[in-house]
CSV table of C-alpha atoms in Angstrom, one decimal:
chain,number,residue,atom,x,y,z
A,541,UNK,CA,-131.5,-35.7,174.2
A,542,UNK,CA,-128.2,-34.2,174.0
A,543,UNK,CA,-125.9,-34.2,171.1
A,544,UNK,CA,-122.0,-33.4,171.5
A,545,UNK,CA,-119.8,-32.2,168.3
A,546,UNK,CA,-116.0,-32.5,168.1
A,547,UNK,CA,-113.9,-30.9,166.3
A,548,UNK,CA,-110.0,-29.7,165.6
A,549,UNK,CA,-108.6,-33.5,165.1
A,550,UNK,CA,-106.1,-34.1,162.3
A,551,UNK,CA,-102.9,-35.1,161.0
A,552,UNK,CA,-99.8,-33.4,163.1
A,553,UNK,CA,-96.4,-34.5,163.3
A,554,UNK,CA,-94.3,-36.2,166.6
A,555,UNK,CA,-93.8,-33.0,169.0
A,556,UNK,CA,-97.0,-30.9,167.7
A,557,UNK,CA,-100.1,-29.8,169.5
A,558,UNK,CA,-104.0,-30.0,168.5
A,559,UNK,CA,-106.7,-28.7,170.2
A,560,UNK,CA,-110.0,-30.7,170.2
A,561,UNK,CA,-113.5,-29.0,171.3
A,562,UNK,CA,-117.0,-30.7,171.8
A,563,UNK,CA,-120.1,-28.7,172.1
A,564,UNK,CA,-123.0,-30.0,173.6
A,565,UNK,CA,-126.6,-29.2,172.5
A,566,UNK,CA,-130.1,-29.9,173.4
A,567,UNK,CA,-132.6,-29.8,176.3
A,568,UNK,CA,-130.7,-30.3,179.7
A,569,UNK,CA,-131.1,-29.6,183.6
A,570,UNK,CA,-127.2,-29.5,183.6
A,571,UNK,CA,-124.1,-31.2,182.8
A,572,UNK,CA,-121.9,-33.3,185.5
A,573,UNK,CA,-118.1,-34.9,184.0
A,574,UNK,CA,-117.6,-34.4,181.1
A,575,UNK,CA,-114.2,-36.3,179.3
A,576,UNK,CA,-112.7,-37.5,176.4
A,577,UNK,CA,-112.2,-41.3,175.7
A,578,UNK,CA,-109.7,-42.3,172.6
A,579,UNK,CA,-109.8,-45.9,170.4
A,580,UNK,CA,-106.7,-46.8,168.7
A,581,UNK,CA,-106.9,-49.7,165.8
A,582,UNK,CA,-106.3,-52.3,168.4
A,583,UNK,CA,-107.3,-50.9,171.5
A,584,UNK,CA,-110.1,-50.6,173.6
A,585,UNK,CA,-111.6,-47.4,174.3
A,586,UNK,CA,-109.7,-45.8,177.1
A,587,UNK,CA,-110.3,-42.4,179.2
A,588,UNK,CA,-107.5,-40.0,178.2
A,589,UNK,CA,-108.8,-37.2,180.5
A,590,UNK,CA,-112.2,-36.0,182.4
A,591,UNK,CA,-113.1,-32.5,184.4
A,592,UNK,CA,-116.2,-32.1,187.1
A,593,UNK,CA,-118.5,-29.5,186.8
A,594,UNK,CA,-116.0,-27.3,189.7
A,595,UNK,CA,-113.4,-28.0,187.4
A,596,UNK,CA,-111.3,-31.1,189.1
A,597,UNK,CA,-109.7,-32.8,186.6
A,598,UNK,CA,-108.5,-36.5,186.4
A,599,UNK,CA,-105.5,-37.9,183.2
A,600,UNK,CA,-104.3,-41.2,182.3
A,601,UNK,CA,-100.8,-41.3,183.1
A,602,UNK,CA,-99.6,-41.5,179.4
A,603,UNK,CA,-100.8,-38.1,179.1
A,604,UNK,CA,-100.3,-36.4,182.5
A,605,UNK,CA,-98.0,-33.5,181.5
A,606,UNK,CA,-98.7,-33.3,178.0
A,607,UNK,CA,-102.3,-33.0,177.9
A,608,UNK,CA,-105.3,-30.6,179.3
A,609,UNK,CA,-108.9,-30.6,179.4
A,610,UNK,CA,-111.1,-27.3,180.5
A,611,UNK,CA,-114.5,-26.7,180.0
A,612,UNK,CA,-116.6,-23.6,179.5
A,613,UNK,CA,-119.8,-24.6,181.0
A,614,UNK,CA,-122.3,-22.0,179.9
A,615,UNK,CA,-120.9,-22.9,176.8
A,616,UNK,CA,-121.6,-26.4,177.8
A,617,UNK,CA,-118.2,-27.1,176.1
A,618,UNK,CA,-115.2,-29.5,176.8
A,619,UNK,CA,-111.8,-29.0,175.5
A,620,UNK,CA,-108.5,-31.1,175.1
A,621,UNK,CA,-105.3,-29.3,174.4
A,622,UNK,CA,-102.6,-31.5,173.7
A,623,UNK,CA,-99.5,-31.0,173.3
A,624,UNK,CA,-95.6,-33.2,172.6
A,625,UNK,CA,-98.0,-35.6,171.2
A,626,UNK,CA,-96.5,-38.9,170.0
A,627,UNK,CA,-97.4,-41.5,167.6
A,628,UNK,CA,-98.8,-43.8,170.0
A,629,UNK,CA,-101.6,-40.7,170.5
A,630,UNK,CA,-102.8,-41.4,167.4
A,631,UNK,CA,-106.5,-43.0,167.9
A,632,UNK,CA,-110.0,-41.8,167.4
A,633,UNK,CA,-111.1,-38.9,170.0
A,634,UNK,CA,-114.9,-39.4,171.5
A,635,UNK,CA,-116.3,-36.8,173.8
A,636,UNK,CA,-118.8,-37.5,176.6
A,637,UNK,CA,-121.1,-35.6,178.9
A,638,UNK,CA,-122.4,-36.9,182.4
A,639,UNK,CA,-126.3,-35.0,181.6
A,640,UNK,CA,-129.6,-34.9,183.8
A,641,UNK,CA,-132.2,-34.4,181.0
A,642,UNK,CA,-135.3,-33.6,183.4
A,643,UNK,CA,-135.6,-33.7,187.6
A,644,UNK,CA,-137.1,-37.2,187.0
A,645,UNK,CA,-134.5,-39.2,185.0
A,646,UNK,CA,-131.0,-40.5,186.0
A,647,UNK,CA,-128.2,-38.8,184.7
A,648,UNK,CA,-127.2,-40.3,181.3
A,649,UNK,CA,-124.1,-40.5,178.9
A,650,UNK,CA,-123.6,-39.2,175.9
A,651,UNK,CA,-121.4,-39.6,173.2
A,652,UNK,CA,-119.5,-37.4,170.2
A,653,UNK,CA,-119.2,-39.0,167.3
A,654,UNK,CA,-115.3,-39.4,167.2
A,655,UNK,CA,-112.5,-37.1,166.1
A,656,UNK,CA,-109.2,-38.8,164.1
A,657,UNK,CA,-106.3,-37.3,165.6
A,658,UNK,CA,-102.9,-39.0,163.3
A,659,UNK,CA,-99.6,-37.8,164.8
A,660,UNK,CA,-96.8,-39.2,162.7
A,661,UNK,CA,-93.4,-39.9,163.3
């Protein structure tokens, strides 16, 4: 199985940057996409940005601009530097990773445990 960690969330004030990393871990053939989804209190979980294994990357609008994701894959880890961040940014920050486990099994998702990042106004 494979298990991603985040970290860097926190509290940051309107205009401010954060950098969030995941690290993924375990037995794994390879990794495909990897992203990062975010959850506000009374949203639904939405993709904020996601990068291919070559490196294409693909943003939600709100972000485009503002926001990037890189990875370091034979660190098998995603990043998400963000930066003018606004209050409506603030939300929990989930990491995933697109991972082929063995020749014989689909690829499967996998998810961080979450990340708070606050921005206030």
């Amino acid at each position: 199985q494979v298990q991603l960690v985040e970290s860097g969330g926190g509290l940051v004030q309107a205009g401010g940057s954060l950098r969030l990393s995941c690290a993924a871990s375990g037995s794994m053939l390879r990794i495909n996409n990897m992203g990062w989804y975010r959850q506000g209190p009374r949203n639904q979980r939405e993709l904020v940005a996601e990068i291919t294994s070559g490196g294409s990357t693909n943003y939600t609008d709100s972000v485009k601009g503002r926001f990037a994701i890189s990875r370091d894959n034979p660190k098998n880890t995603v990043y998400l530097q963000m930066n003018s961040l606004k209050p409506e940014d603030t939300a929990v920050y989930y990491c995933n990773a697109d991972a082929k486990i063995s020749w014989w099994t689909p690829v499967i998702r996998s998810w961080g445990q979450g990340t708070q990042v606050t921005v206030s106004s």
